[in-house]
Coordinates of C-alpha atoms in Angstrom, one line a residue:
Chain A
M1 CA 17.9 -14.1 -3.9
K2 CA 20.4 -12.0 -4.4
R3 CA 21.9 -10.6 -8.9
S4 CA 24.1 -12.4 -9.6
E5 CA 21.5 -16.4 -9.5
L6 CA 18.3 -13.9 -10.8
I7 CA 20.7 -13.0 -13.6
K8 CA 21.8 -16.9 -14.1
Q9 CA 18.3 -17.9 -13.8
I10 CA 17.2 -16.1 -16.2
R11 CA 20.3 -17.0 -18.7
T12 CA 19.4 -21.3 -17.5
K13 CA 15.7 -20.4 -19.0
Q14 CA 16.9 -18.3 -21.5
S15 CA 13.3 -15.7 -19.9
F16 CA 12.9 -13.1 -18.5
L17 CA 8.7 -14.0 -17.8
C18 CA 7.3 -12.9 -14.4
V19 CA 3.6 -14.3 -14.2
G20 CA 1.6 -12.6 -12.3
L21 CA -1.0 -14.0 -10.1
D22 CA -4.3 -12.3 -10.0
P23 CA -6.8 -15.1 -8.7
D24 CA -10.1 -13.1 -10.0
L25 CA -13.3 -16.4 -8.2
A26 CA -15.1 -14.9 -11.1
K27 CA -12.4 -15.8 -13.8
I28 CA -11.2 -18.8 -12.4
P29 CA -12.2 -22.1 -13.8
K30 CA -15.5 -22.9 -12.5
H31 CA -14.7 -27.0 -11.3
L32 CA -11.9 -25.5 -9.0
L33 CA -15.2 -23.3 -6.6
E34 CA -15.6 -27.1 -5.7
L35 CA -11.9 -27.3 -3.5
E36 CA -11.3 -26.5 -0.7
D37 CA -8.8 -23.8 -1.6
P38 CA -9.9 -22.5 -5.2
V39 CA -7.1 -20.1 -5.6
F40 CA -4.4 -22.0 -4.6
E41 CA -5.4 -24.9 -6.6
F42 CA -5.4 -21.9 -9.7
N43 CA -2.5 -21.3 -8.2
K44 CA -0.9 -24.6 -9.3
G45 CA -1.6 -25.5 -11.8
I46 CA -0.7 -22.0 -13.2
I47 CA 2.9 -22.3 -11.0
D48 CA 3.2 -26.6 -13.2
A49 CA 2.2 -25.2 -16.3
T50 CA 4.4 -22.2 -16.9
K51 CA 7.5 -22.5 -14.3
D52 CA 10.1 -23.9 -17.6
F53 CA 9.5 -20.5 -18.7
A54 CA 8.9 -18.2 -15.8
V55 CA 12.3 -16.8 -13.8
A56 CA 9.5 -15.1 -11.3
Y57 CA 6.4 -14.8 -10.2
K58 CA 3.8 -12.0 -9.0
P59 CA 1.1 -13.1 -6.6
N60 CA -0.6 -9.2 -6.5
L61 CA -1.7 -8.9 -2.6
A62 CA -5.3 -6.8 -4.1
F63 CA -7.0 -10.8 -4.9
Y64 CA -5.8 -12.3 -1.9
E65 CA -6.6 -10.1 0.7
C66 CA -10.0 -9.6 -0.8
L67 CA -11.0 -13.2 0.8
G68 CA -10.3 -12.7 4.7
I69 CA -8.5 -14.7 6.5
Q70 CA -8.3 -17.7 3.9
G71 CA -6.9 -15.2 1.6
W72 CA -4.2 -14.9 3.1
K73 CA -3.9 -18.8 3.9
S74 CA -4.2 -19.0 0.2
F75 CA -0.9 -16.3 -0.1
Q76 CA 1.1 -18.2 2.3
K77 CA 0.4 -21.8 0.4
T78 CA 1.2 -20.3 -3.1
I79 CA 4.4 -18.3 -2.1
E80 CA 5.6 -22.4 -0.4
Y81 CA 4.5 -23.4 -3.5
I82 CA 6.6 -21.5 -5.7
P83 CA 9.8 -23.0 -7.3
K84 CA 12.7 -22.1 -5.0
D85 CA 15.2 -20.9 -8.5
C86 CA 11.8 -18.5 -9.1
L87 CA 11.9 -14.7 -7.6
V88 CA 9.0 -14.5 -5.7
I89 CA 7.0 -10.6 -6.0
A90 CA 5.2 -9.3 -3.5
D91 CA 2.9 -6.9 -5.1
A92 CA 1.5 -4.9 -2.1
K93 CA 2.5 -2.1 -3.2
R94 CA 3.1 -0.6 0.7
G95 CA 5.1 2.1 1.9
D96 CA 4.7 4.9 4.8
I97 CA 7.1 5.6 7.4
G98 CA 9.5 4.9 8.9
N99 CA 8.8 2.8 11.5
T100 CA 5.7 1.5 9.7
S101 CA 8.0 0.4 6.5
L102 CA 9.7 -1.5 9.0
Y103 CA 6.6 -3.3 9.6
Y104 CA 5.8 -4.3 6.1
A105 CA 9.2 -5.0 5.7
K106 CA 9.0 -7.7 8.4
T107 CA 5.6 -9.0 7.2
F108 CA 6.9 -9.7 3.6
F109 CA 9.8 -10.8 3.7
E110 CA 10.1 -12.9 6.9
T111 CA 6.8 -13.4 8.0
Y112 CA 6.7 -15.1 3.7
N113 CA 9.9 -15.0 2.6
C114 CA 9.3 -12.9 0.0
D115 CA 12.3 -12.2 -2.7
A116 CA 10.8 -9.1 -3.4
L117 CA 7.8 -5.9 -2.4
T118 CA 6.4 -3.5 -4.7
I119 CA 6.8 0.3 -3.4
A120 CA 5.2 3.6 -3.2
P121 CA 7.3 6.2 -3.1
Y122 CA 5.3 8.8 -2.5
M123 CA 6.4 9.4 1.4
G124 CA 10.3 9.2 -0.4
S125 CA 13.4 8.0 1.8
D126 CA 12.0 7.1 5.7
S127 CA 8.7 4.7 3.3
V128 CA 11.6 3.4 1.7
K129 CA 15.1 2.9 3.5
P130 CA 14.3 -0.3 5.7
F131 CA 13.1 -2.2 3.3
L132 CA 17.4 -2.0 2.6
N133 CA 18.1 -3.4 5.1
H134 CA 17.3 -7.3 4.3
E135 CA 19.7 -9.2 2.7
N136 CA 19.4 -10.4 -0.7
K137 CA 15.6 -9.1 -0.5
W138 CA 14.5 -6.4 -3.3
A139 CA 12.1 -2.9 -2.6
V140 CA 10.9 -2.9 -6.1
V141 CA 10.2 0.8 -6.2
L142 CA 7.1 2.4 -8.8
A143 CA 8.7 5.0 -11.1
M144 CA 6.3 4.5 -14.3
T145 CA 3.3 2.8 -14.4
S146 CA 1.7 1.7 -17.2
N147 CA -1.3 2.8 -16.9
Q148 CA -3.4 5.6 -17.2
G149 CA -3.5 8.0 -14.3
A150 CA 0.0 7.2 -14.8
K151 CA -0.3 10.9 -15.9
D152 CA -1.6 13.2 -13.5
F153 CA 1.7 12.8 -11.2
Q154 CA 4.0 10.8 -12.5
F155 CA 5.1 12.8 -15.3
I156 CA 4.5 17.1 -14.0
E157 CA 7.6 18.5 -14.8
S158 CA 10.2 21.0 -12.2
K159 CA 13.0 22.0 -14.0
K160 CA 12.2 19.3 -17.1
T161 CA 12.5 17.2 -15.0
P162 CA 9.3 14.8 -14.9
L163 CA 8.8 12.9 -10.7
F164 CA 9.7 9.4 -11.8
E165 CA 13.1 10.7 -13.0
S166 CA 13.1 12.6 -9.7
V167 CA 11.9 9.2 -8.1
V168 CA 14.3 7.4 -9.5
R169 CA 17.1 10.4 -8.7
K170 CA 16.1 9.6 -5.1
C171 CA 16.2 5.6 -4.9
I172 CA 19.9 5.0 -6.7
E173 CA 21.5 7.1 -4.1
W174 CA 19.3 5.0 -1.6
G175 CA 19.9 1.8 -2.8
T176 CA 22.7 -0.2 -5.3
S177 CA 20.7 -2.5 -7.8
E178 CA 21.1 -5.3 -5.6
Q179 CA 17.9 -3.4 -3.0
I180 CA 16.7 -1.9 -5.5
M181 CA 14.4 -2.6 -8.6
F182 CA 11.8 0.4 -9.9
V183 CA 8.5 -0.2 -11.3
V184 CA 9.0 0.6 -15.7
G185 CA 5.6 0.4 -17.1
A186 CA 5.5 -0.6 -21.2
T187 CA 3.2 1.8 -22.9
R188 CA 5.8 4.3 -23.0
S189 CA 9.4 3.4 -24.3
S190 CA 11.2 7.1 -24.2
D191 CA 10.6 6.1 -20.7
I192 CA 12.6 3.1 -20.8
A193 CA 15.0 4.2 -21.7
K194 CA 15.2 7.2 -19.8
I195 CA 15.2 5.8 -16.6
R196 CA 17.5 3.2 -18.7
A197 CA 20.0 5.8 -19.0
L198 CA 19.6 6.9 -15.5
A199 CA 20.1 3.6 -14.2
P200 CA 21.9 1.4 -15.9
N201 CA 22.1 -1.5 -14.2
H202 CA 19.2 -1.4 -12.4
F203 CA 16.6 -4.5 -12.7
F204 CA 13.5 -3.6 -14.6
L205 CA 9.5 -4.5 -13.2
V206 CA 7.4 -4.2 -16.5
P207 CA 3.6 -4.4 -16.6
G208 CA 2.1 -3.4 -19.7
V209 CA 3.3 -5.5 -22.3
G210 CA 0.2 -7.5 -24.5
A211 CA -3.0 -6.2 -23.1
Q212 CA -2.5 -2.8 -22.3
G213 CA -0.4 -2.3 -25.5
G214 CA 3.1 -2.5 -24.4
S215 CA 5.2 -4.1 -26.9
L216 CA 7.8 -6.9 -26.1
D217 CA 10.1 -5.4 -28.9
E218 CA 10.1 -2.1 -27.5
V219 CA 10.2 -2.6 -24.4
V220 CA 14.2 -4.8 -24.7
K221 CA 15.0 -1.9 -27.0
Y222 CA 15.1 0.3 -24.9
G223 CA 15.4 -1.0 -21.4
M224 CA 17.6 -4.5 -22.0
N225 CA 21.3 -4.0 -20.8
S226 CA 24.0 -6.0 -20.9
D227 CA 22.8 -8.4 -17.6
C228 CA 19.3 -8.3 -20.0
G229 CA 18.1 -6.4 -16.8
L230 CA 14.3 -7.0 -17.4
L231 CA 11.4 -8.7 -15.5
V232 CA 8.7 -8.7 -18.1
N233 CA 5.3 -9.3 -16.8
S234 CA 2.3 -11.3 -17.8
S235 CA -0.9 -12.0 -16.0
R236 CA -4.5 -12.0 -16.9
G237 CA -2.9 -12.8 -20.9
I238 CA -0.7 -16.3 -19.8
I239 CA -3.2 -16.9 -16.8
Y240 CA -6.8 -16.4 -18.1
A241 CA -5.2 -16.8 -21.1
D242 CA -8.1 -19.9 -20.8
T243 CA -10.4 -20.3 -18.6
T244 CA -11.7 -23.9 -18.8
E245 CA -10.8 -27.0 -17.5
D246 CA -7.9 -26.9 -19.9
F247 CA -6.5 -23.5 -18.2
K248 CA -2.6 -25.1 -17.6
V249 CA -2.3 -25.9 -21.6
G250 CA -3.2 -22.5 -22.2
A251 CA -1.4 -21.1 -20.0
K252 CA 1.1 -23.5 -20.5
K253 CA 1.3 -22.5 -24.8
E254 CA 1.7 -18.6 -24.0
A255 CA 4.1 -18.5 -21.4
S256 CA 6.1 -21.3 -24.0
K257 CA 5.3 -18.1 -26.6
I258 CA 6.6 -15.2 -24.2
Q259 CA 9.7 -17.5 -24.0
S260 CA 10.6 -17.6 -27.4
A261 CA 10.4 -14.5 -27.9
M262 CA 12.6 -13.5 -25.3
D263 CA 15.5 -16.1 -26.3
M264 CA 15.4 -14.8 -29.0
H265 CA 16.5 -11.7 -27.4
L266 CA 18.8 -12.8 -24.7
R267 CA 20.8 -14.3 -28.2
R268 CA 21.2 -12.0 -29.0
L269 CA 22.4 -10.2 -26.0
S270 CA 25.6 -13.2 -25.3
Chain B
M1 CA -20.5 6.8 8.1
K2 CA -21.9 9.3 6.3
R3 CA -19.9 13.0 7.1
S4 CA -23.7 14.1 9.5
E5 CA -23.1 11.6 11.5
L6 CA -19.1 12.8 12.1
I7 CA -20.2 15.5 12.1
K8 CA -22.1 14.9 15.3
Q9 CA -20.5 12.2 17.2
I10 CA -17.8 15.5 17.1
R11 CA -19.8 17.8 18.9
T12 CA -21.4 14.5 21.0
K13 CA -18.1 13.9 22.5
Q14 CA -16.4 17.9 21.9
S15 CA -13.2 15.5 20.7
F16 CA -12.1 14.9 17.1
L17 CA -9.3 12.3 18.4
C18 CA -8.6 9.5 16.1
V19 CA -6.6 6.9 18.1
G20 CA -4.3 4.6 15.8
L21 CA -4.4 1.2 17.3
D22 CA -0.7 0.0 16.6
P23 CA -0.1 -2.6 18.7
D24 CA 3.4 -3.7 18.7
L25 CA 4.2 -6.7 20.3
A26 CA 7.5 -5.7 21.7
K27 CA 5.5 -2.9 23.7
I28 CA 2.9 -3.8 25.3
P29 CA 2.4 -5.0 28.8
K30 CA 4.1 -8.1 28.9
H31 CA 1.3 -9.8 30.6
L32 CA -0.6 -10.1 27.9
L33 CA 1.9 -11.5 26.4
E34 CA 0.2 -15.1 27.9
L35 CA -3.4 -14.8 26.6
E36 CA -4.6 -16.6 23.6
D37 CA -4.6 -13.4 21.4
P38 CA -3.2 -10.2 22.8
V39 CA -3.3 -8.0 19.9
F40 CA -6.7 -7.9 20.3
E41 CA -7.1 -7.5 24.6
F42 CA -4.6 -4.6 23.9
N43 CA -6.5 -3.5 21.6
K44 CA -9.9 -4.2 22.9
G45 CA -8.6 -2.6 26.7
I46 CA -7.4 0.5 24.8
I47 CA -10.4 0.8 22.8
D48 CA -12.4 0.7 26.3
A49 CA -9.8 3.0 28.1
T50 CA -10.9 6.0 25.3
K51 CA -13.5 5.8 23.5
D52 CA -15.6 8.8 25.5
F53 CA -12.7 10.8 24.0
A54 CA -12.7 9.6 21.2
V55 CA -14.6 9.3 17.5
A56 CA -12.5 7.2 15.0
Y57 CA -9.9 4.9 15.1
K58 CA -7.4 3.9 13.2
P59 CA -5.6 0.6 13.1
N60 CA -1.8 0.9 11.2
L61 CA -2.3 -2.7 8.6
A62 CA 1.2 -2.5 8.9
F63 CA 1.3 -4.1 13.1
Y64 CA -1.4 -6.8 11.6
E65 CA 0.3 -8.5 8.6
C66 CA 3.2 -8.7 10.0
L67 CA 1.3 -11.2 12.5
G68 CA 0.3 -13.4 9.5
I69 CA -2.9 -14.5 9.2
Q70 CA -3.4 -14.5 13.4
G71 CA -3.2 -10.9 13.1
W72 CA -5.5 -10.5 10.6
K73 CA -7.4 -12.2 12.9
S74 CA -6.8 -9.9 15.5
F75 CA -7.5 -6.7 13.4
Q76 CA -11.0 -8.3 12.6
K77 CA -12.0 -9.1 15.8
T78 CA -10.6 -5.2 17.1
I79 CA -13.2 -3.4 13.4
E80 CA -16.2 -5.4 15.5
Y81 CA -15.5 -4.6 18.9
I82 CA -14.9 -0.7 17.6
P83 CA -18.0 1.0 18.5
K84 CA -20.6 1.5 15.9
D85 CA -20.6 5.5 16.5
C86 CA -16.6 6.0 15.9
L87 CA -15.1 6.0 12.0
V88 CA -12.7 3.0 11.4
I89 CA -10.2 4.2 9.2
A90 CA -8.0 1.2 7.9
D91 CA -4.1 2.6 7.5
A92 CA -2.8 0.8 5.1
K93 CA -1.6 3.2 2.3
R94 CA -3.4 1.2 -0.2
G95 CA -3.8 1.8 -4.4
D96 CA -2.6 0.5 -7.7
I97 CA -4.5 0.4 -11.2
G98 CA -8.1 0.5 -11.4
N99 CA -8.8 -3.4 -11.5
T100 CA -6.2 -3.6 -8.8
S101 CA -7.9 -1.2 -6.4
L102 CA -11.2 -2.6 -7.1
Y103 CA -10.2 -5.4 -4.8
Y104 CA -9.0 -3.0 -2.0
A105 CA -11.4 -1.0 -2.0
K106 CA -13.9 -4.8 -1.7
T107 CA -11.4 -5.9 0.8
F108 CA -11.2 -3.3 3.1
F109 CA -15.1 -2.0 2.6
E110 CA -16.8 -4.5 2.4
T111 CA -14.6 -8.2 3.3
Y112 CA -13.6 -5.8 6.7
N113 CA -16.4 -3.0 7.3
C114 CA -14.1 -0.8 7.6
D115 CA -14.8 3.4 7.1
A116 CA -12.3 4.6 5.2
L117 CA -9.5 3.4 4.4
T118 CA -5.4 5.6 3.7
I119 CA -4.5 6.0 -0.2
A120 CA -1.1 6.5 -2.1
P121 CA -1.5 8.5 -4.8
Y122 CA 1.6 7.8 -7.2
M123 CA -0.8 6.0 -9.9
G124 CA -3.3 8.9 -10.4
S125 CA -6.8 8.9 -11.0
D126 CA -7.7 5.2 -12.1
S127 CA -6.2 4.3 -9.0
V128 CA -8.4 6.8 -6.1
K129 CA -11.8 6.9 -8.6
P130 CA -12.9 2.7 -7.1
F131 CA -12.5 3.9 -3.9
L132 CA -15.4 6.6 -4.6
N133 CA -17.8 4.2 -6.0
H134 CA -19.2 3.4 -2.1
E135 CA -21.2 5.0 0.2
N136 CA -20.6 6.7 3.4
K137 CA -17.5 5.2 2.4
W138 CA -13.9 6.9 2.2
A139 CA -11.0 7.6 0.5
V140 CA -8.5 9.5 2.4
V141 CA -5.8 10.2 0.2
L142 CA -2.1 11.1 2.4
A143 CA -1.4 14.8 0.6
M144 CA 1.0 16.1 3.2
T145 CA 2.1 13.5 5.4
S146 CA 4.3 14.8 8.6
N147 CA 7.5 12.4 8.1
Q148 CA 11.2 14.1 6.8
G149 CA 10.4 12.0 3.6
A150 CA 7.6 13.6 2.7
K151 CA 10.3 16.8 1.7
D152 CA 11.4 14.2 -0.6
F153 CA 8.8 14.6 -3.6
Q154 CA 5.2 16.1 -1.9
F155 CA 7.7 19.3 -1.7
I156 CA 8.5 19.0 -5.6
E157 CA 7.4 21.9 -6.6
S158 CA 5.7 22.7 -10.7
K159 CA 5.3 25.6 -11.9
K160 CA 5.3 27.3 -7.8
T161 CA 2.3 24.8 -7.8
P162 CA 3.8 21.3 -5.2
L163 CA 3.1 17.9 -5.3
F164 CA 0.7 17.5 -2.7
E165 CA -0.8 20.9 -3.8
S166 CA -1.8 18.8 -7.7
V167 CA -2.6 15.9 -5.3
V168 CA -5.4 17.7 -3.5
R169 CA -6.2 19.7 -6.8
K170 CA -6.7 16.3 -8.6
C171 CA -8.8 14.9 -5.3
I172 CA -11.1 17.1 -5.6
E173 CA -12.1 17.2 -8.9
W174 CA -12.7 12.8 -8.8
G175 CA -15.4 13.1 -5.1
T176 CA -16.5 15.5 -2.8
S177 CA -16.1 16.0 1.0
E178 CA -18.8 12.8 1.7
Q179 CA -16.0 10.3 -0.7
I180 CA -12.6 12.4 0.2
M181 CA -11.0 13.1 3.2
F182 CA -7.2 14.1 2.4
V183 CA -3.8 12.7 4.7
V184 CA -2.8 16.4 5.9
G185 CA 0.4 16.3 8.6
A186 CA 0.1 18.3 11.5
T187 CA 3.4 19.6 11.7
R188 CA 4.0 22.5 8.7
S189 CA 1.1 24.4 9.3
S190 CA 2.1 26.9 6.5
D191 CA 0.6 24.2 4.5
I192 CA -2.3 23.3 6.2
A193 CA -3.4 26.5 5.8
K194 CA -2.4 26.0 2.1
I195 CA -4.3 22.9 1.4
R196 CA -7.6 24.3 4.0
A197 CA -8.1 27.1 0.7
L198 CA -8.3 24.4 -1.6
A199 CA -10.4 21.9 -0.4
P200 CA -12.8 23.7 2.8
N201 CA -15.0 22.3 2.9
H202 CA -12.8 17.7 2.9
F203 CA -12.3 16.2 6.9
F204 CA -8.5 15.9 7.2
L205 CA -6.7 13.0 8.9
V206 CA -4.1 14.4 11.0
P207 CA -0.4 13.3 11.9
G208 CA 2.1 14.5 13.9
V209 CA 0.9 15.7 16.5
G210 CA 2.4 14.8 19.4
A211 CA 5.9 12.8 19.4
Q212 CA 6.4 14.5 15.8
G213 CA 6.6 18.1 17.4
G214 CA 3.0 18.9 16.0
S215 CA 0.6 21.1 17.5
L216 CA -2.5 20.9 18.1
D217 CA -3.6 25.2 18.3
E218 CA -1.6 25.5 15.0
V219 CA -3.2 22.6 12.9
V220 CA -6.7 24.3 14.8
K221 CA -5.8 27.9 14.0
Y222 CA -5.1 26.7 10.8
G223 CA -7.0 24.0 9.6
M224 CA -10.9 23.8 11.6
N225 CA -13.0 24.7 9.3
S226 CA -17.1 25.2 10.4
D227 CA -18.1 22.0 11.2
C228 CA -14.8 20.9 12.8
G229 CA -13.3 19.7 9.3
L230 CA -10.8 17.8 11.2
L231 CA -9.5 13.9 13.1
V232 CA -6.0 14.5 14.6
N233 CA -4.4 10.6 15.0
S234 CA -2.5 9.7 18.1
S235 CA -1.5 6.8 17.9
R236 CA 2.2 6.1 20.3
G237 CA 1.1 8.8 23.1
I238 CA -1.7 7.1 23.9
I239 CA -1.4 3.6 23.6
Y240 CA 2.1 3.6 24.9
A241 CA 1.4 6.0 27.6
D242 CA 1.4 3.1 30.4
T243 CA 3.2 0.2 29.1
T244 CA 2.9 -1.6 32.4
E245 CA -0.8 -3.6 33.8
D246 CA -1.8 0.0 34.0
F247 CA -2.3 1.0 30.5
K248 CA -5.7 1.5 30.9
V249 CA -6.1 4.3 33.0
G250 CA -2.4 5.6 31.4
A251 CA -4.0 5.5 28.3
K252 CA -7.8 7.0 29.0
K253 CA -5.5 10.0 30.7
E254 CA -4.2 11.2 28.3
A255 CA -7.3 10.5 26.0
S256 CA -9.0 12.0 28.1
K257 CA -6.4 15.2 27.7
I258 CA -6.4 15.9 23.9
Q259 CA -10.3 15.2 24.5
S260 CA -10.7 18.6 26.4
A261 CA -8.0 20.7 24.9
M262 CA -10.1 19.9 21.6
D263 CA -13.1 21.2 23.9
M264 CA -12.3 24.3 24.2
H265 CA -10.9 25.3 20.5
L266 CA -14.5 24.0 19.1
R267 CA -16.3 26.2 22.2
R268 CA -15.2 28.7 19.7
L269 CA -16.1 27.3 17.2
S270 CA -20.6 27.0 18.0

């Protein structure tokens, strides 16, 4: 998906919501477990319930891989089921030496035809660049994550520059805002502003709103740009809003609530 | 596999060779492409040819994932075919927030029953610790890699400490030498010595000998400890030593040559 198409979708749906598809067999509604492919049936229900309110879906690969080959089948069916007007982000946190990264790019951009893939930057340029050669596909590079452990390395300072800033500075040398997005956690708003100053045009994929304590208002205040520039993710808050047979109703309600708040923020933009 | 068992294998085979299983359909012998599962047939041939000289095998997941579900079938068959006395390292460079890392650990340590998994440390403690709770399984954390891009972030200094040192320092607080190994590239020998000083008992998985320019003698000089403490990986140098129908002969010859050099180094230890 082109950047301009993503922006158009955001305006059409008045939403910058990304729904995280993290199907956990221990948490999904019990009645689905009797079906042939519970993971896909769950995702299908969630997608049906939320597609009017979401511009992106983000399946987290760990939840598919742990089921072995059946999990990959569910992943593939899910990707194919997501409406074509939505961005598909494979949340797989890949990254390796150049030759290997080429094959990861092939996996997610060709074999599974996803639009975007999350990338861990620790191994540097040759681990990121192979993901930039696919037209209208995105490398979503971890910059500042929302988890507790983010502090261990991402905030280590060298000449007063924390590591996450060095990652952003380097990445914007390697690729444009048509090729790279950044994962920017919602939990530290002043740092969102720092990254926005460095990368004014890049989209940010923002986890950590809701359950992890981040605030949508703060993310918008410090992270939004004139094209919106944000995809705010919610996984558990939406998909497990209701874990009974009525899970679609619960997911729809929650997604709709978030979309309404986003709509208000987007109205101020235009 | 327990650390003591790994050390015993090293002594039994007089080898600390790890063979990287990176099967690339464009490179494997042409006659295999006619078979039902060329990737597995290739790996089977390589394992048969090298198992007397290798103590570990390291399939690189990118080469399996890019083939879709068939690739995961080949991966699973390969894991099952590797002799039980060899350590199986899934080279998958995983790492995510705690809840997700739990599922990656389950994937590789339970679903596929590998002994070890490579881990990218960028997201910090909660991305690494979930891999430490499986008995006799290993997290092989990227410390200093052998690729060109390693310089971009791993060598950034804070208070004269490069990032890779901070990673090692933190990780040895989180897990013992029975739980964690480090990826330490062969291409910068003085830095191998630094990491050995910080982590005297941990095993190092060492890529970069051969094609990438690292020297076995230097790695041994700066990295070996009294238990050996090294697994030196060779992928392309062995598996593509000969890409004709005689590929097994070429792989065996190359693995045997490396094992002979390792034997000499190990004799000096005892």
